[in-house]
Each structure stands twice: as structure tokens, then as C-alpha cells.
């Protein structure tokens, strides 16, 4: 090995060691030696350098009750920076602030009128973001990356120029709006796609490579991972099969919201839940409406499954708490329509899953930008953002 090659090899080993530490809650020297194949002296030197650079911190050993000193452990210094994920929906706007590992530190949400014009929606967004930052006592310059999720297909410029249920949103420059507050990179992506990212990182399909996500809520939509990569399409419209009337997604909610006995005055967000509740109590009409909803949902899902042949289909969205009423019918209809039946599971995440998916998008940006052999040692630009 030449002298010129040695620094390059050490840089690569530094990144390998860092990634192993970052992947777990804590790593001992012995575990790192085993994972990387490097010698103990090399690991000791690399961990010391990562600690000096601020990427790794030592964990105080916890006595194991067996005598002797437990081995020193090291973990990723995730507190070094902050990430912000935002969900801009038809009925509400929410945001979560996390550390670099995606651990939620603060969250906030506000309702917004479905008919709200862009200025009003952006004003609510600003209030939500300010509340999250204030709760965590964080200034905008401490945020390393921001990602926002919106309803509708998103193009390469972060705009929903094709179609969106958000009134007037095609003209909104969301990247520019958030960029006036934050100096870090800002991304915008479709809400269903980032919900899948959250599910893949923290939820029911963690580690799966080929996944179809079906949004079952006030809207019906789909997103997919193929070989672990999010499918966006040429213009960001991949998964928008609901635009095809034959799949019946455009009218899937009509039955749930049209029960003959539904009380007047219920908000749109309350109607489906009322029908589900009636079905749970044995109402025959409600049960039939719920089953028809499941069949309509499965019709569109079958088109995606036949196209992509996924390992698993995950059901998410506001109607999944009632999946015990319609999941079996969905699975039965899907199995009749596809060549190979995938595993079907229900989302394990909570109501902030879209905002957390946006955080995952921000995490990918940070990983791509900073966790490389060229940047890991770059203390000055990192310190400016810490």
C-alpha cells in the first residue's frame, strides 16, 4: 500500500466504523471489530477520531452484576443536529422535530379548513413550525434538513403542478416559503410516498425490499418501494392510479359517507368513522357498506400488485383502526385478482406517520450529504450547522 493510498483507506474505514456505530443503540470495540473486520487497534483509533469530531459519544458503562467492569460502548451523537418533518394536509397541518436518528423531540398540529386558500394554509404552517421549534427550544439554524409532505403528485421542483385537492396549491412555492426561515436544504414530496418511507424505517414493513402502501383514509392512494427504492415516476405521479375511474378509488368513500341513517351535520372527517362504528355494533347496512369499501380498495390495490409483485402490502391511513372490520374482505378480494398473493399487514404507526415520513426524507438528505469519507472530517461546515 502506498502512502497516497493509506489516507484513502483510512477514510473508508472511518465511514465503515461510523455506519456500524450509527446502526445500533451502542457498540463495543469487540462488536465493531467483528462487524468491520478491522483490527482492535484500528477500531480504537477510528472511534477516538470519530469522538473527537463529535460524531460518536461514549456511553457510561452499566454494571452487569457479574463483577468486573463492563465494556465501553459507543453510540451515534444524534443530538448534534435537528430534522424537521411537515405534513400539509387538506384538514390539518402537523410537524415533528427530531434528532439526526429520527427520535421525535417535539410535535404540533393545527386544524385547517379544507377550503383554505394558500395564504391561510401557509400562515397555519408557520404557526405550527414556530410552535415545534419553541417547544424544543431550537432555532432554525440548528435544523440540518427540512422535508414537507403535501397531498398530490409532486414534481422535481417541489410543486404540485398537475393536480392537488389543496385549493390553489399549484402556484405555491413551498420550498421557497420554508427556505425563507431555514438555511438548510428543503424538500417536498407526496404524502403517501413519505408515509411509506416512515413505515419502511420504523413500522410494519421494516427491512422489506418490495412494498406497496395503500392509503385508506379521507383519500385513497398508493405508493411503492421496488428493491428498497421509492418509485416516484418521471414526473412524481407514480401511484396515482386513483385517477382511473375503473379502479373505483374516486368513489370508494361515497358508500361509507352515505349511510341512510347518518346524522346530519357530521363533518367529512367524522362520517366514515360513524359508519364503521355502526358496523361494529351490528348494523347490516353499515356492514355491507364497509365490505363494499374493502372490495373497491382491493380493486385498485390489485392493479398495483399485478404491476409490481410486491413482497408485502401495507394498509395505512385514517381508516386502518377499523381494519378488523374490512381487512379480511380486502384480502379475499385481492387474492381473487392477483397472480401471486402478497402478505398483507396494517400500519403500526400513529397519526404523525406522514410527518415522520418527511423526517425520514430529511434523514436521507443528511446521510447523502454528510456521512461520506469526504465530509465526515469536515468540522467547520458541520459546526456551523450544529
Short mmCIF file of C-alpha atoms in Angstrom, two decimals, residues 24-311:
data_model
loop_
_atom_site.label_atom_id
_atom_site.label_comp_id
_atom_site.label_asym_id
_atom_site.label_seq_id
_atom_site.Cartn_x
_atom_site.Cartn_y
_atom_site.Cartn_z
CA UNK A 24 -27.18 0.37 16.63
CA UNK A 25 -28.02 1.77 20.01
CA UNK A 26 -24.43 1.20 21.12
CA UNK A 27 -21.36 -0.75 20.01
CA UNK A 28 -18.39 -2.12 21.87
CA UNK A 29 -14.91 -2.32 20.42
CA UNK A 30 -15.26 -6.09 20.12
CA UNK A 31 -18.55 -5.76 18.22
CA UNK A 32 -17.05 -3.20 15.87
CA UNK A 33 -14.03 -5.42 15.20
CA UNK A 34 -16.39 -8.27 14.35
CA UNK A 35 -18.64 -6.13 12.14
CA UNK A 36 -15.90 -4.38 10.17
CA UNK A 37 -13.15 -7.00 10.10
CA UNK A 38 -10.64 -4.36 11.21
CA UNK A 39 -8.11 -4.86 13.98
CA UNK A 40 -8.76 -3.74 17.52
CA UNK A 41 -6.01 -1.05 17.40
CA UNK A 42 -7.53 0.32 14.18
CA UNK A 43 -11.02 0.42 15.70
CA UNK A 44 -9.72 2.13 18.83
CA UNK A 45 -8.03 4.78 16.68
CA UNK A 46 -11.03 5.30 14.40
CA UNK A 47 -13.52 5.55 17.28
CA UNK A 48 -11.25 8.05 19.02
CA UNK A 49 -11.20 10.17 15.85
CA UNK A 50 -14.99 9.96 15.45
CA UNK A 51 -15.37 11.00 19.08
CA UNK A 52 -13.06 13.98 18.60
CA UNK A 53 -15.05 15.01 15.51
CA UNK A 54 -18.29 14.88 17.51
CA UNK A 55 -19.98 12.06 15.57
CA UNK A 56 -19.69 9.46 18.33
CA UNK A 57 -20.04 9.63 22.11
CA UNK A 58 -19.11 7.11 24.77
CA UNK A 59 -21.93 5.52 26.77
CA UNK A 60 -21.44 5.23 30.51
CA UNK A 61 -20.97 1.51 31.27
CA UNK A 62 -23.79 -0.11 33.21
CA UNK A 63 -22.74 -2.69 35.83
CA UNK A 64 -23.99 -6.14 34.91
CA UNK A 65 -23.89 -7.56 38.44
CA UNK A 66 -21.33 -10.18 37.44
CA UNK A 67 -18.28 -8.36 38.69
CA UNK A 68 -15.65 -6.59 36.66
CA UNK A 69 -16.03 -3.52 34.51
CA UNK A 70 -18.45 -3.85 31.58
CA UNK A 71 -17.05 -3.00 28.15
CA UNK A 72 -17.17 0.59 26.93
CA UNK A 73 -19.92 1.24 24.39
CA UNK A 74 -20.22 3.98 21.79
CA UNK A 75 -23.26 5.48 20.09
CA UNK A 76 -24.11 7.92 17.34
CA UNK A 77 -24.20 11.54 18.55
CA UNK A 78 -27.69 12.09 17.14
CA UNK A 79 -28.29 15.17 19.30
CA UNK A 80 -25.76 17.04 17.21
CA UNK A 81 -28.39 18.26 14.76
CA UNK A 82 -32.12 18.50 14.23
CA UNK A 83 -34.50 17.46 11.44
CA UNK A 84 -37.96 18.84 10.68
CA UNK A 85 -40.79 16.95 9.01
CA UNK A 86 -44.01 18.70 7.97
CA UNK A 87 -47.35 17.28 6.81
CA UNK A 88 -49.59 19.72 4.93
CA UNK A 89 -52.95 18.04 4.52
CA UNK A 90 -56.44 19.03 3.50
CA UNK A 91 -57.80 19.13 7.06
CA UNK A 92 -54.73 19.64 9.23
CA UNK A 93 -51.09 20.69 9.27
CA UNK A 94 -48.62 18.95 11.56
CA UNK A 95 -44.88 18.94 12.16
CA UNK A 96 -42.36 16.95 14.16
CA UNK A 97 -38.83 17.88 15.17
CA UNK A 98 -36.34 15.06 15.68
CA UNK A 99 -32.67 14.44 16.27
CA UNK A 100 -30.47 13.02 13.50
CA UNK A 101 -31.62 9.48 14.31
CA UNK A 102 -35.30 10.37 13.88
CA UNK A 103 -36.21 10.38 17.58
CA UNK A 104 -39.15 12.75 18.00
CA UNK A 105 -38.37 15.67 20.31
CA UNK A 106 -41.45 17.82 19.72
CA UNK A 107 -44.62 17.83 17.66
CA UNK A 108 -47.56 20.11 16.98
CA UNK A 109 -50.63 20.20 14.74
CA UNK A 110 -53.47 22.55 13.89
CA UNK A 111 -56.70 22.04 12.01
CA UNK A 112 -57.24 23.97 8.80
CA UNK A 113 -60.37 24.45 6.73
CA UNK A 114 -60.40 22.23 3.62
CA UNK A 115 -61.28 25.28 1.52
CA UNK A 116 -58.46 27.43 2.93
CA UNK A 117 -56.60 29.41 0.29
CA UNK A 118 -52.78 29.13 0.12
CA UNK A 119 -52.05 32.27 2.22
CA UNK A 120 -54.17 30.95 5.09
CA UNK A 121 -52.69 27.44 4.83
CA UNK A 122 -49.14 28.82 4.79
CA UNK A 123 -49.92 31.04 7.75
CA UNK A 124 -51.08 27.98 9.70
CA UNK A 125 -47.94 26.14 8.62
CA UNK A 126 -45.78 28.95 10.01
CA UNK A 127 -47.60 28.82 13.35
CA UNK A 128 -47.13 25.04 13.58
CA UNK A 129 -43.43 25.21 12.72
CA UNK A 130 -42.83 28.04 15.19
CA UNK A 131 -44.60 26.08 17.93
CA UNK A 132 -42.47 22.98 17.33
CA UNK A 133 -39.23 24.95 17.38
CA UNK A 134 -40.27 26.79 20.54
CA UNK A 135 -41.29 23.59 22.33
CA UNK A 136 -37.87 22.07 21.69
CA UNK A 137 -36.08 25.38 22.31
CA UNK A 138 -34.43 25.14 18.89
CA UNK A 139 -33.52 27.92 16.47
CA UNK A 140 -33.93 27.45 12.70
CA UNK A 141 -30.16 27.38 12.12
CA UNK A 142 -29.91 24.23 14.29
CA UNK A 143 -32.03 22.31 11.76
CA UNK A 144 -29.92 20.37 9.25
CA UNK A 145 -32.67 19.39 6.81
CA UNK A 146 -36.39 20.07 6.28
CA UNK A 147 -38.85 17.94 4.35
CA UNK A 148 -42.53 18.62 3.75
CA UNK A 149 -45.28 16.27 2.60
CA UNK A 150 -48.22 17.53 0.58
CA UNK A 151 -51.31 15.99 -0.98
CA UNK A 152 -50.97 15.32 -4.70
CA UNK A 153 -48.14 14.36 -7.07
CA UNK A 154 -45.00 16.45 -6.57
CA UNK A 155 -42.64 17.36 -9.41
CA UNK A 156 -38.87 17.78 -9.31
CA UNK A 157 -39.26 21.40 -8.18
CA UNK A 158 -41.42 20.55 -5.17
CA UNK A 159 -44.64 21.79 -6.76
CA UNK A 160 -47.99 20.03 -7.16
CA UNK A 161 -48.48 21.45 -10.62
CA UNK A 162 -50.53 18.53 -12.01
CA UNK A 163 -53.37 18.14 -9.54
CA UNK A 164 -53.99 18.68 -5.84
CA UNK A 165 -57.03 18.77 -3.53
CA UNK A 166 -55.41 21.74 -1.78
CA UNK A 167 -57.12 24.82 -3.29
CA UNK A 168 -54.76 26.93 -5.39
CA UNK A 169 -51.74 24.92 -4.33
CA UNK A 170 -50.30 24.50 -7.85
CA UNK A 171 -48.94 28.05 -7.64
CA UNK A 172 -47.34 27.67 -4.19
CA UNK A 173 -43.54 27.65 -3.96
CA UNK A 174 -43.29 25.68 -0.71
CA UNK A 175 -39.53 25.20 -0.99
CA UNK A 176 -39.09 28.96 -1.28
CA UNK A 177 -41.51 29.66 1.57
CA UNK A 178 -39.73 27.35 4.02
CA UNK A 179 -36.37 28.46 2.67
CA UNK A 180 -37.01 31.96 3.98
CA UNK A 181 -36.92 30.58 7.52
CA UNK A 182 -34.34 27.80 7.17
CA UNK A 183 -30.88 27.94 5.61
CA UNK A 184 -30.65 24.14 5.29
CA UNK A 185 -31.93 22.10 2.31
CA UNK A 186 -35.73 21.87 1.92
CA UNK A 187 -37.50 19.04 0.11
CA UNK A 188 -41.15 18.45 -0.79
CA UNK A 189 -42.72 15.07 -1.55
CA UNK A 190 -46.12 13.43 -1.88
CA UNK A 191 -47.69 12.46 1.45
CA UNK A 192 -48.43 8.83 0.54
CA UNK A 193 -44.86 8.26 -0.59
CA UNK A 194 -43.35 9.63 2.62
CA UNK A 195 -45.85 7.63 4.69
CA UNK A 196 -44.34 4.55 3.06
CA UNK A 197 -40.84 5.78 3.97
CA UNK A 198 -41.90 6.02 7.62
CA UNK A 199 -43.43 2.55 7.51
CA UNK A 200 -40.27 1.13 5.99
CA UNK A 201 -37.96 2.76 8.52
CA UNK A 202 -39.97 2.37 11.75
CA UNK A 203 -43.14 0.43 11.02
CA UNK A 204 -44.65 -2.84 9.91
CA UNK A 205 -42.52 -3.38 6.78
CA UNK A 206 -39.12 -2.51 8.17
CA UNK A 207 -36.43 -4.18 6.09
CA UNK A 208 -38.73 -5.33 3.26
CA UNK A 209 -37.43 -4.57 -0.22
CA UNK A 210 -40.59 -4.65 -2.35
CA UNK A 211 -43.58 -2.96 -0.74
CA UNK A 212 -46.90 -1.48 -1.83
CA UNK A 213 -48.50 1.03 0.54
CA UNK A 214 -52.23 1.66 0.28
CA UNK A 215 -53.56 4.83 1.87
CA UNK A 216 -57.04 4.17 3.26
CA UNK A 217 -58.38 7.38 4.70
CA UNK A 218 -60.17 10.51 3.57
CA UNK A 219 -58.28 9.90 0.34
CA UNK A 220 -57.25 6.65 -1.28
CA UNK A 221 -53.78 6.41 -2.77
CA UNK A 222 -50.78 4.17 -3.32
CA UNK A 223 -47.00 4.24 -3.21
CA UNK A 224 -44.35 1.61 -3.74
CA UNK A 225 -40.80 0.59 -2.96
CA UNK A 226 -39.03 -1.54 -5.55
CA UNK A 227 -35.78 -3.14 -4.42
CA UNK A 228 -35.78 -0.76 -1.47
CA UNK A 229 -36.12 2.38 -3.58
CA UNK A 230 -39.11 4.71 -3.64
CA UNK A 231 -40.87 4.75 -7.00
CA UNK A 232 -41.52 8.37 -7.98
CA UNK A 233 -42.02 8.16 -11.71
CA UNK A 234 -40.78 10.60 -14.34
CA UNK A 235 -42.87 13.50 -13.04
CA UNK A 236 -43.60 12.35 -9.49
CA UNK A 237 -47.03 10.88 -10.31
CA UNK A 238 -46.29 7.19 -9.76
CA UNK A 239 -49.04 5.51 -7.75
CA UNK A 240 -51.82 7.90 -8.78
CA UNK A 241 -53.98 5.07 -10.10
CA UNK A 242 -57.00 6.56 -8.35
CA UNK A 243 -57.27 8.90 -11.32
CA UNK A 244 -58.54 5.93 -13.35
CA UNK A 245 -62.29 5.57 -12.68
CA UNK A 246 -62.22 1.81 -13.37
CA UNK A 247 -60.32 1.14 -10.14
CA UNK A 248 -63.18 2.75 -8.16
CA UNK A 249 -60.96 4.69 -5.78
CA UNK A 250 -62.55 8.01 -6.70
CA UNK A 251 -65.85 6.79 -5.25
CA UNK A 252 -64.56 4.40 -2.56
CA UNK A 253 -65.62 6.65 0.31
CA UNK A 254 -69.06 7.50 -1.07
CA UNK A 255 -70.73 4.49 0.50
CA UNK A 256 -69.07 4.93 3.88
CA UNK A 257 -70.26 8.52 3.97
CA UNK A 258 -73.72 7.84 2.59
CA UNK A 259 -75.38 5.58 5.15
CA UNK A 260 -79.14 6.20 5.15
CA UNK A 261 -79.20 6.79 8.90
CA UNK A 262 -76.19 9.08 9.15
CA UNK A 263 -76.89 12.12 11.35
CA UNK A 264 -76.91 15.48 9.65
CA UNK A 265 -74.14 17.90 10.48
CA UNK A 266 -71.26 15.42 10.74
CA UNK A 267 -68.00 16.73 9.35
CA UNK A 268 -66.40 14.91 6.42
CA UNK A 269 -63.68 13.59 8.72
CA UNK A 270 -66.34 12.05 11.04
CA UNK A 271 -68.64 10.32 8.54
CA UNK A 272 -66.61 7.21 7.76
CA UNK A 273 -65.88 6.64 11.45
CA UNK A 274 -69.62 6.81 12.20
CA UNK A 275 -70.34 4.09 9.61
CA UNK A 276 -67.52 1.91 10.92
CA UNK A 277 -68.89 2.26 14.43
CA UNK A 278 -72.36 1.24 13.27
CA UNK A 279 -70.90 -1.79 11.52
CA UNK A 280 -69.08 -2.79 14.70
CA UNK A 281 -72.41 -2.63 16.53
CA UNK A 282 -74.02 -4.98 14.01
CA UNK A 283 -75.82 -2.58 11.66
CA UNK A 284 -76.46 -4.60 8.46
CA UNK A 285 -76.41 -1.64 6.09
CA UNK A 286 -73.17 -0.35 7.59
CA UNK A 287 -71.53 -3.76 7.32
CA UNK A 288 -72.39 -4.02 3.63
CA UNK A 289 -71.04 -0.51 3.02
CA UNK A 290 -67.81 -1.41 4.82
CA UNK A 291 -67.41 -4.60 2.79
CA UNK A 292 -68.03 -2.72 -0.45
CA UNK A 293 -65.39 -0.21 0.59
CA UNK A 294 -62.94 -3.08 1.10
CA UNK A 295 -63.72 -4.50 -2.34
CA UNK A 296 -63.29 -1.10 -4.00
CA UNK A 297 -59.98 -0.61 -2.20
CA UNK A 298 -58.80 -4.06 -3.30
CA UNK A 299 -59.68 -3.40 -6.94
CA UNK A 300 -57.13 -0.61 -7.18
CA UNK A 301 -54.63 -2.42 -4.97
CA UNK A 302 -54.77 -5.39 -7.33
CA UNK A 303 -53.67 -3.20 -10.24
CA UNK A 304 -50.56 -2.12 -8.31
CA UNK A 305 -49.82 -5.65 -7.06
CA UNK A 306 -50.12 -7.12 -10.55
CA UNK A 307 -47.72 -4.48 -11.85
CA UNK A 308 -45.06 -4.74 -9.14
CA UNK A 309 -45.47 -8.19 -7.49
CA UNK A 310 -44.55 -6.89 -4.02
CA UNK A 311 -43.47 -8.93 -1.05
#
